[in-house]
């Protein structure tokens, strides 16, 4: 309808205790938030994406998290094998 605005693209994060202790989980969440902020424009307007950190995310460095997130987003957007 005319005049309706599209809701913002949003991302949520699930980081369970399997990732590590609270300090590690919070570090992973901060890194993922930072990485997603840079990639929100790749998603269709109004999208809602939930990113679930797997247990190995606590040991991954920033660059590895970025690569893993890029692969996941590529699959989500139809660019990779399922």
mmCIF file of N, CA, C and O in Angstrom:
data_model
loop_
_atom_site.group_PDB
_atom_site.id
_atom_site.type_symbol
_atom_site.label_atom_id
_atom_site.label_comp_id
_atom_site.label_asym_id
_atom_site.label_seq_id
_atom_site.Cartn_x
_atom_site.Cartn_y
_atom_site.Cartn_z
ATOM 1 N N UNK A 1 0.833 -1.180 0.000
ATOM 2 C CA UNK A 1 0.000 0.000 0.000
ATOM 3 C C UNK A 1 0.881 1.248 0.000
ATOM 4 O O UNK A 1 1.953 1.235 0.592
ATOM 5 N N UNK A 2 0.410 2.311 -0.581
ATOM 6 C CA UNK A 2 1.189 3.546 -0.599
ATOM 7 C C UNK A 2 1.375 4.086 0.817
ATOM 8 O O UNK A 2 0.482 4.022 1.657
ATOM 9 N N UNK A 3 2.541 4.599 1.067
ATOM 10 C CA UNK A 3 2.826 5.218 2.356
ATOM 11 C C UNK A 3 3.335 4.248 3.411
ATOM 12 O O UNK A 3 3.789 4.668 4.455
ATOM 13 N N UNK A 4 3.238 2.931 3.148
ATOM 14 C CA UNK A 4 3.741 1.965 4.117
ATOM 15 C C UNK A 4 5.247 1.843 3.964
ATOM 16 O O UNK A 4 5.767 1.782 2.866
ATOM 17 N N UNK A 5 5.908 1.794 5.084
ATOM 18 C CA UNK A 5 7.355 1.631 5.024
ATOM 19 C C UNK A 5 7.714 0.176 5.337
ATOM 20 O O UNK A 5 7.008 -0.514 6.048
ATOM 21 N N UNK A 6 8.801 -0.263 4.769
ATOM 22 C CA UNK A 6 9.283 -1.624 4.990
ATOM 23 C C UNK A 6 9.980 -1.655 6.355
ATOM 24 O O UNK A 6 10.758 -0.758 6.677
ATOM 25 N N UNK A 7 9.698 -2.673 7.163
ATOM 26 C CA UNK A 7 10.385 -2.749 8.454
ATOM 27 C C UNK A 7 11.891 -2.933 8.237
ATOM 28 O O UNK A 7 12.320 -3.418 7.191
ATOM 29 N N UNK A 8 12.678 -2.558 9.206
ATOM 30 C CA UNK A 8 14.135 -2.680 9.041
ATOM 31 C C UNK A 8 14.576 -4.138 8.990
ATOM 32 O O UNK A 8 13.894 -5.024 9.497
ATOM 33 N N UNK A 9 15.696 -4.373 8.359
ATOM 34 C CA UNK A 9 16.303 -5.700 8.358
ATOM 35 C C UNK A 9 16.909 -5.914 9.738
ATOM 36 O O UNK A 9 17.597 -5.042 10.266
ATOM 37 N N UNK A 10 16.624 -7.080 10.324
ATOM 38 C CA UNK A 10 17.098 -7.333 11.685
ATOM 39 C C UNK A 10 17.804 -8.675 11.763
ATOM 40 O O UNK A 10 17.557 -9.564 10.961
ATOM 41 N N UNK A 11 18.676 -8.799 12.754
ATOM 42 C CA UNK A 11 19.376 -10.055 13.003
ATOM 43 C C UNK A 11 19.321 -10.356 14.492
ATOM 44 O O UNK A 11 19.440 -9.457 15.325
ATOM 45 N N UNK A 12 19.126 -11.622 14.805
ATOM 46 C CA UNK A 12 19.150 -12.088 16.185
ATOM 47 C C UNK A 12 20.227 -13.155 16.315
ATOM 48 O O UNK A 12 20.651 -13.751 15.317
ATOM 49 N N UNK A 13 20.663 -13.399 17.539
ATOM 50 C CA UNK A 13 21.771 -14.316 17.759
ATOM 51 C C UNK A 13 21.435 -15.311 18.853
ATOM 52 O O UNK A 13 20.880 -14.938 19.888
ATOM 53 N N UNK A 14 21.779 -16.574 18.621
ATOM 54 C CA UNK A 14 21.615 -17.634 19.598
ATOM 55 C C UNK A 14 23.006 -18.182 19.874
ATOM 56 O O UNK A 14 23.655 -18.734 18.979
ATOM 57 N N UNK A 15 23.459 -17.997 21.102
ATOM 58 C CA UNK A 15 24.782 -18.479 21.497
ATOM 59 C C UNK A 15 24.578 -19.270 22.797
ATOM 60 O O UNK A 15 24.442 -18.688 23.867
ATOM 61 N N UNK A 16 24.560 -20.595 22.675
ATOM 62 C CA UNK A 16 24.252 -21.446 23.824
ATOM 63 C C UNK A 16 25.485 -21.683 24.694
ATOM 64 O O UNK A 16 26.616 -21.332 24.323
ATOM 65 N N UNK A 17 25.251 -22.326 25.819
ATOM 66 C CA UNK A 17 26.344 -22.639 26.745
ATOM 67 C C UNK A 17 27.340 -23.619 26.144
ATOM 68 O O UNK A 17 28.455 -23.743 26.642
ATOM 69 N N UNK A 18 26.948 -24.301 25.075
ATOM 70 C CA UNK A 18 27.868 -25.214 24.403
ATOM 71 C C UNK A 18 29.048 -24.463 23.773
ATOM 72 O O UNK A 18 30.098 -25.051 23.523
ATOM 73 N N UNK A 19 28.878 -23.166 23.542
ATOM 74 C CA UNK A 19 29.946 -22.347 22.952
ATOM 75 C C UNK A 19 31.043 -22.078 23.969
ATOM 76 O O UNK A 19 32.215 -21.981 23.629
ATOM 77 N N UNK A 20 30.682 -21.955 25.237
ATOM 78 C CA UNK A 20 31.672 -21.700 26.274
ATOM 79 C C UNK A 20 31.049 -20.983 27.461
ATOM 80 O O UNK A 20 29.830 -20.830 27.549
ATOM 81 N N UNK A 21 31.918 -20.538 28.344
ATOM 82 C CA UNK A 21 31.466 -19.806 29.523
ATOM 83 C C UNK A 21 30.935 -18.441 29.097
ATOM 84 O O UNK A 21 31.089 -18.024 27.953
ATOM 85 N N UNK A 22 30.326 -17.732 30.030
ATOM 86 C CA UNK A 22 29.645 -16.468 29.717
ATOM 87 C C UNK A 22 30.551 -15.464 29.004
ATOM 88 O O UNK A 22 30.112 -14.781 28.072
ATOM 89 N N UNK A 23 31.779 -15.359 29.431
ATOM 90 C CA UNK A 23 32.706 -14.399 28.815
ATOM 91 C C UNK A 23 32.906 -14.730 27.332
ATOM 92 O O UNK A 23 32.886 -13.839 26.477
ATOM 93 N N UNK A 24 33.074 -16.005 27.028
ATOM 94 C CA UNK A 24 33.279 -16.437 25.643
ATOM 95 C C UNK A 24 32.004 -16.233 24.830
ATOM 96 O O UNK A 24 32.041 -15.741 23.696
ATOM 97 N N UNK A 25 30.861 -16.589 25.409
ATOM 98 C CA UNK A 25 29.588 -16.410 24.697
ATOM 99 C C UNK A 25 29.362 -14.943 24.362
ATOM 100 O O UNK A 25 28.946 -14.602 23.245
ATOM 101 N N UNK A 26 29.625 -14.060 25.309
ATOM 102 C CA UNK A 26 29.440 -12.632 25.057
ATOM 103 C C UNK A 26 30.405 -12.120 23.999
ATOM 104 O O UNK A 26 30.039 -11.284 23.169
ATOM 105 N N UNK A 27 31.634 -12.619 24.007
ATOM 106 C CA UNK A 27 32.613 -12.217 22.985
ATOM 107 C C UNK A 27 32.133 -12.650 21.601
ATOM 108 O O UNK A 27 32.199 -11.870 20.636
ATOM 109 N N UNK A 28 31.615 -13.871 21.513
ATOM 110 C CA UNK A 28 31.104 -14.368 20.232
ATOM 111 C C UNK A 28 29.923 -13.515 19.772
ATOM 112 O O UNK A 28 29.830 -13.137 18.609
ATOM 113 N N UNK A 29 29.004 -13.186 20.695
ATOM 114 C CA UNK A 29 27.854 -12.342 20.332
ATOM 115 C C UNK A 29 28.300 -10.974 19.831
ATOM 116 O O UNK A 29 27.776 -10.473 18.831
ATOM 117 N N UNK A 30 29.267 -10.371 20.513
ATOM 118 C CA UNK A 30 29.757 -9.051 20.085
ATOM 119 C C UNK A 30 30.356 -9.125 18.684
ATOM 120 O O UNK A 30 30.111 -8.267 17.838
ATOM 121 N N UNK A 31 31.161 -10.156 18.453
ATOM 122 C CA UNK A 31 31.787 -10.306 17.137
ATOM 123 C C UNK A 31 30.740 -10.528 16.051
ATOM 124 O O UNK A 31 30.820 -9.939 14.966
ATOM 125 N N UNK A 32 29.776 -11.388 16.340
ATOM 126 C CA UNK A 32 28.732 -11.656 15.340
ATOM 127 C C UNK A 32 27.897 -10.410 15.057
ATOM 128 O O UNK A 32 27.546 -10.143 13.906
ATOM 129 N N UNK A 33 27.567 -9.646 16.097
ATOM 130 C CA UNK A 33 26.811 -8.398 15.887
ATOM 131 C C UNK A 33 27.579 -7.449 14.987
ATOM 132 O O UNK A 33 27.028 -6.851 14.060
ATOM 133 N N UNK A 34 28.875 -7.314 15.265
ATOM 134 C CA UNK A 34 29.721 -6.426 14.463
ATOM 135 C C UNK A 34 29.766 -6.898 13.004
ATOM 136 O O UNK A 34 29.620 -6.100 12.071
ATOM 137 N N UNK A 35 29.951 -8.195 12.808
ATOM 138 C CA UNK A 35 30.028 -8.739 11.455
ATOM 139 C C UNK A 35 28.703 -8.609 10.712
ATOM 140 O O UNK A 35 28.680 -8.270 9.526
ATOM 141 N N UNK A 36 27.594 -8.859 11.385
ATOM 142 C CA UNK A 36 26.285 -8.761 10.732
ATOM 143 C C UNK A 36 25.945 -7.332 10.375
ATOM 144 O O UNK A 36 25.310 -7.081 9.350
ATOM 145 N N UNK A 37 26.340 -6.393 11.212
ATOM 146 C CA UNK A 37 26.061 -4.976 10.934
ATOM 147 C C UNK A 37 26.610 -4.590 9.570
ATOM 148 O O UNK A 37 25.979 -3.841 8.823
ATOM 149 N N UNK A 38 27.786 -5.129 9.229
ATOM 150 C CA UNK A 38 28.416 -4.822 7.947
ATOM 151 C C UNK A 38 27.725 -5.526 6.776
ATOM 152 O O UNK A 38 27.919 -5.151 5.630
ATOM 153 N N UNK A 39 26.925 -6.574 7.070
ATOM 154 C CA UNK A 39 26.338 -7.393 6.013
ATOM 155 C C UNK A 39 24.824 -7.252 5.880
ATOM 156 O O UNK A 39 24.228 -7.876 5.012
ATOM 157 N N UNK A 40 24.195 -6.459 6.719
ATOM 158 C CA UNK A 40 22.737 -6.320 6.677
ATOM 159 C C UNK A 40 22.233 -5.820 5.327
ATOM 160 O O UNK A 40 21.154 -6.199 4.881
ATOM 161 N N UNK A 41 23.015 -4.994 4.666
ATOM 162 C CA UNK A 41 22.600 -4.434 3.375
ATOM 163 C C UNK A 41 22.495 -5.517 2.294
ATOM 164 O O UNK A 41 21.830 -5.310 1.282
ATOM 165 N N UNK A 42 23.131 -6.672 2.495
ATOM 166 C CA UNK A 42 23.056 -7.760 1.518
ATOM 167 C C UNK A 42 21.701 -8.454 1.536
ATOM 168 O O UNK A 42 21.326 -9.123 0.577
ATOM 169 N N UNK A 43 20.971 -8.312 2.628
ATOM 170 C CA UNK A 43 19.700 -9.005 2.810
ATOM 171 C C UNK A 43 18.547 -8.180 2.261
ATOM 172 O O UNK A 43 18.604 -6.949 2.244
ATOM 173 N N UNK A 44 17.480 -8.845 1.839
ATOM 174 C CA UNK A 44 16.309 -8.104 1.349
ATOM 175 C C UNK A 44 15.720 -7.231 2.461
ATOM 176 O O UNK A 44 15.757 -7.615 3.639
ATOM 177 N N UNK A 45 15.183 -6.066 2.114
ATOM 178 C CA UNK A 45 14.590 -5.185 3.129
ATOM 179 C C UNK A 45 13.501 -5.908 3.924
ATOM 180 O O UNK A 45 12.723 -6.676 3.372
ATOM 181 N N UNK A 46 13.498 -5.700 5.220
ATOM 182 C CA UNK A 46 12.498 -6.309 6.086
ATOM 183 C C UNK A 46 12.839 -7.715 6.543
ATOM 184 O O UNK A 46 12.045 -8.354 7.225
ATOM 185 N N UNK A 47 14.008 -8.217 6.176
ATOM 186 C CA UNK A 47 14.404 -9.575 6.559
ATOM 187 C C UNK A 47 14.637 -9.683 8.053
ATOM 188 O O UNK A 47 15.044 -8.727 8.711
ATOM 189 N N UNK A 48 14.414 -10.878 8.564
ATOM 190 C CA UNK A 48 14.755 -11.224 9.939
ATOM 191 C C UNK A 48 15.600 -12.483 9.870
ATOM 192 O O UNK A 48 15.146 -13.513 9.379
ATOM 193 N N UNK A 49 16.843 -12.385 10.325
ATOM 194 C CA UNK A 49 17.783 -13.495 10.264
ATOM 195 C C UNK A 49 18.197 -13.857 11.685
ATOM 196 O O UNK A 49 18.485 -12.972 12.494
ATOM 197 N N UNK A 50 18.221 -15.158 11.963
ATOM 198 C CA UNK A 50 18.704 -15.635 13.258
ATOM 199 C C UNK A 50 20.000 -16.382 13.002
ATOM 200 O O UNK A 50 20.043 -17.330 12.213
ATOM 201 N N UNK A 51 21.061 -15.962 13.676
ATOM 202 C CA UNK A 51 22.377 -16.575 13.543
ATOM 203 C C UNK A 51 22.620 -17.410 14.787
ATOM 204 O O UNK A 51 22.585 -16.892 15.906
ATOM 205 N N UNK A 52 22.862 -18.702 14.586
ATOM 206 C CA UNK A 52 23.128 -19.604 15.709
ATOM 207 C C UNK A 52 24.597 -19.963 15.709
ATOM 208 O O UNK A 52 25.117 -20.501 14.722
ATOM 209 N N UNK A 53 25.278 -19.651 16.804
ATOM 210 C CA UNK A 53 26.694 -19.970 16.925
ATOM 211 C C UNK A 53 26.842 -21.433 17.327
ATOM 212 O O UNK A 53 26.204 -21.890 18.280
ATOM 213 N N UNK A 54 27.650 -22.157 16.618
ATOM 214 C CA UNK A 54 27.921 -23.553 16.940
ATOM 215 C C UNK A 54 29.025 -23.628 17.995
ATOM 216 O O UNK A 54 29.752 -22.647 18.215
ATOM 217 N N UNK A 55 29.181 -24.782 18.658
ATOM 218 C CA UNK A 55 30.160 -24.889 19.746
ATOM 219 C C UNK A 55 31.580 -24.430 19.392
ATOM 220 O O UNK A 55 32.258 -23.834 20.212
ATOM 221 N N UNK A 56 32.036 -24.636 18.173
ATOM 222 C CA UNK A 56 33.384 -24.227 17.789
ATOM 223 C C UNK A 56 33.573 -22.726 17.678
ATOM 224 O O UNK A 56 34.711 -22.244 17.568
ATOM 225 N N UNK A 57 32.499 -21.950 17.715
ATOM 226 C CA UNK A 57 32.603 -20.494 17.560
ATOM 227 C C UNK A 57 33.404 -19.851 18.680
ATOM 228 O O UNK A 57 34.028 -18.810 18.481
ATOM 229 N N UNK A 58 33.412 -20.457 19.848
ATOM 230 C CA UNK A 58 34.167 -19.896 20.969
ATOM 231 C C UNK A 58 35.666 -19.915 20.736
ATOM 232 O O UNK A 58 36.396 -19.080 21.264
ATOM 233 N N UNK A 59 36.138 -20.883 19.945
ATOM 234 C CA UNK A 59 37.573 -20.999 19.665
ATOM 235 C C UNK A 59 37.981 -20.305 18.376
ATOM 236 O O UNK A 59 39.168 -20.162 18.098
ATOM 237 N N UNK A 60 37.003 -19.880 17.576
ATOM 238 C CA UNK A 60 37.303 -19.259 16.282
ATOM 239 C C UNK A 60 37.740 -17.811 16.463
ATOM 240 O O UNK A 60 37.243 -17.109 17.340
ATOM 241 N N UNK A 61 38.684 -17.386 15.616
ATOM 242 C CA UNK A 61 39.081 -15.978 15.660
ATOM 243 C C UNK A 61 38.100 -15.160 14.810
ATOM 244 O O UNK A 61 37.193 -15.703 14.179
ATOM 245 N N UNK A 62 38.287 -13.854 14.840
ATOM 246 C CA UNK A 62 37.375 -12.931 14.150
ATOM 247 C C UNK A 62 37.284 -13.251 12.660
ATOM 248 O O UNK A 62 36.202 -13.273 12.088
ATOM 249 N N UNK A 63 38.420 -13.527 12.041
ATOM 250 C CA UNK A 63 38.450 -13.801 10.602
ATOM 251 C C UNK A 63 37.695 -15.087 10.268
ATOM 252 O O UNK A 63 36.976 -15.150 9.264
ATOM 253 N N UNK A 64 37.828 -16.113 11.107
ATOM 254 C CA UNK A 64 37.129 -17.372 10.859
ATOM 255 C C UNK A 64 35.621 -17.191 11.007
ATOM 256 O O UNK A 64 34.847 -17.707 10.209
ATOM 257 N N UNK A 65 35.200 -16.435 12.032
ATOM 258 C CA UNK A 65 33.771 -16.154 12.184
ATOM 259 C C UNK A 65 33.236 -15.414 10.964
ATOM 260 O O UNK A 65 32.134 -15.706 10.489
ATOM 261 N N UNK A 66 34.013 -14.477 10.454
ATOM 262 C CA UNK A 66 33.597 -13.713 9.273
ATOM 263 C C UNK A 66 33.435 -14.636 8.069
ATOM 264 O O UNK A 66 32.444 -14.542 7.333
ATOM 265 N N UNK A 67 34.392 -15.536 7.861
ATOM 266 C CA UNK A 67 34.307 -16.470 6.732
ATOM 267 C C UNK A 67 33.087 -17.375 6.875
ATOM 268 O O UNK A 67 32.342 -17.587 5.914
ATOM 269 N N UNK A 68 32.881 -17.908 8.083
ATOM 270 C CA UNK A 68 31.741 -18.799 8.314
ATOM 271 C C UNK A 68 30.414 -18.068 8.107
ATOM 272 O O UNK A 68 29.480 -18.620 7.527
ATOM 273 N N UNK A 69 30.337 -16.832 8.567
ATOM 274 C CA UNK A 69 29.117 -16.049 8.393
ATOM 275 C C UNK A 69 28.879 -15.751 6.914
ATOM 276 O O UNK A 69 27.746 -15.847 6.431
ATOM 277 N N UNK A 70 29.929 -15.437 6.180
ATOM 278 C CA UNK A 70 29.786 -15.172 4.750
ATOM 279 C C UNK A 70 29.288 -16.410 4.000
ATOM 280 O O UNK A 70 28.430 -16.309 3.121
ATOM 281 N N UNK A 71 29.806 -17.582 4.360
ATOM 282 C CA UNK A 71 29.361 -18.823 3.725
ATOM 283 C C UNK A 71 27.890 -19.066 4.033
ATOM 284 O O UNK A 71 27.102 -19.413 3.148
ATOM 285 N N UNK A 72 27.493 -18.866 5.293
ATOM 286 C CA UNK A 72 26.098 -19.076 5.679
ATOM 287 C C UNK A 72 25.171 -18.103 4.950
ATOM 288 O O UNK A 72 24.104 -18.504 4.469
ATOM 289 N N UNK A 73 25.572 -16.849 4.858
ATOM 290 C CA UNK A 73 24.731 -15.865 4.162
ATOM 291 C C UNK A 73 24.645 -16.166 2.673
ATOM 292 O O UNK A 73 23.594 -15.982 2.055
ATOM 293 N N UNK A 74 25.725 -16.641 2.097
ATOM 294 C CA UNK A 74 25.717 -17.002 0.682
ATOM 295 C C UNK A 74 24.729 -18.150 0.437
ATOM 296 O O UNK A 74 23.954 -18.127 -0.511
ATOM 297 N N UNK A 75 24.744 -19.134 1.327
ATOM 298 C CA UNK A 75 23.790 -20.250 1.210
ATOM 299 C C UNK A 75 22.364 -19.744 1.398
ATOM 300 O O UNK A 75 21.452 -20.161 0.688
ATOM 301 N N UNK A 76 22.170 -18.864 2.361
ATOM 302 C CA UNK A 76 20.841 -18.328 2.639
ATOM 303 C C UNK A 76 20.280 -17.580 1.430
ATOM 304 O O UNK A 76 19.114 -17.705 1.102
ATOM 305 N N UNK A 77 21.130 -16.830 0.781
ATOM 306 C CA UNK A 77 20.691 -16.013 -0.351
ATOM 307 C C UNK A 77 20.689 -16.773 -1.676
ATOM 308 O O UNK A 77 20.484 -16.176 -2.720
ATOM 309 N N UNK A 78 20.940 -18.077 -1.622
ATOM 310 C CA UNK A 78 20.830 -18.902 -2.816
ATOM 311 C C UNK A 78 22.083 -19.041 -3.624
ATOM 312 O O UNK A 78 22.044 -19.520 -4.742
ATOM 313 N N UNK A 79 23.220 -18.656 -3.073
ATOM 314 C CA UNK A 79 24.454 -18.715 -3.849
ATOM 315 C C UNK A 79 25.273 -19.966 -3.639
ATOM 316 O O UNK A 79 26.290 -20.143 -4.273
ATOM 317 N N UNK A 80 24.848 -20.883 -2.768
ATOM 318 C CA UNK A 80 25.652 -22.059 -2.492
ATOM 319 C C UNK A 80 24.831 -23.326 -2.489
ATOM 320 O O UNK A 80 23.606 -23.300 -2.525
ATOM 321 N N UNK A 81 25.525 -24.447 -2.433
ATOM 322 C CA UNK A 81 24.850 -25.746 -2.385
ATOM 323 C C UNK A 81 24.199 -25.941 -1.032
ATOM 324 O O UNK A 81 24.690 -25.461 -0.017
ATOM 325 N N UNK A 82 23.114 -26.647 -1.017
ATOM 326 C CA UNK A 82 22.393 -26.908 0.242
ATOM 327 C C UNK A 82 22.797 -28.222 0.840
ATOM 328 O O UNK A 82 23.052 -29.173 0.285
#
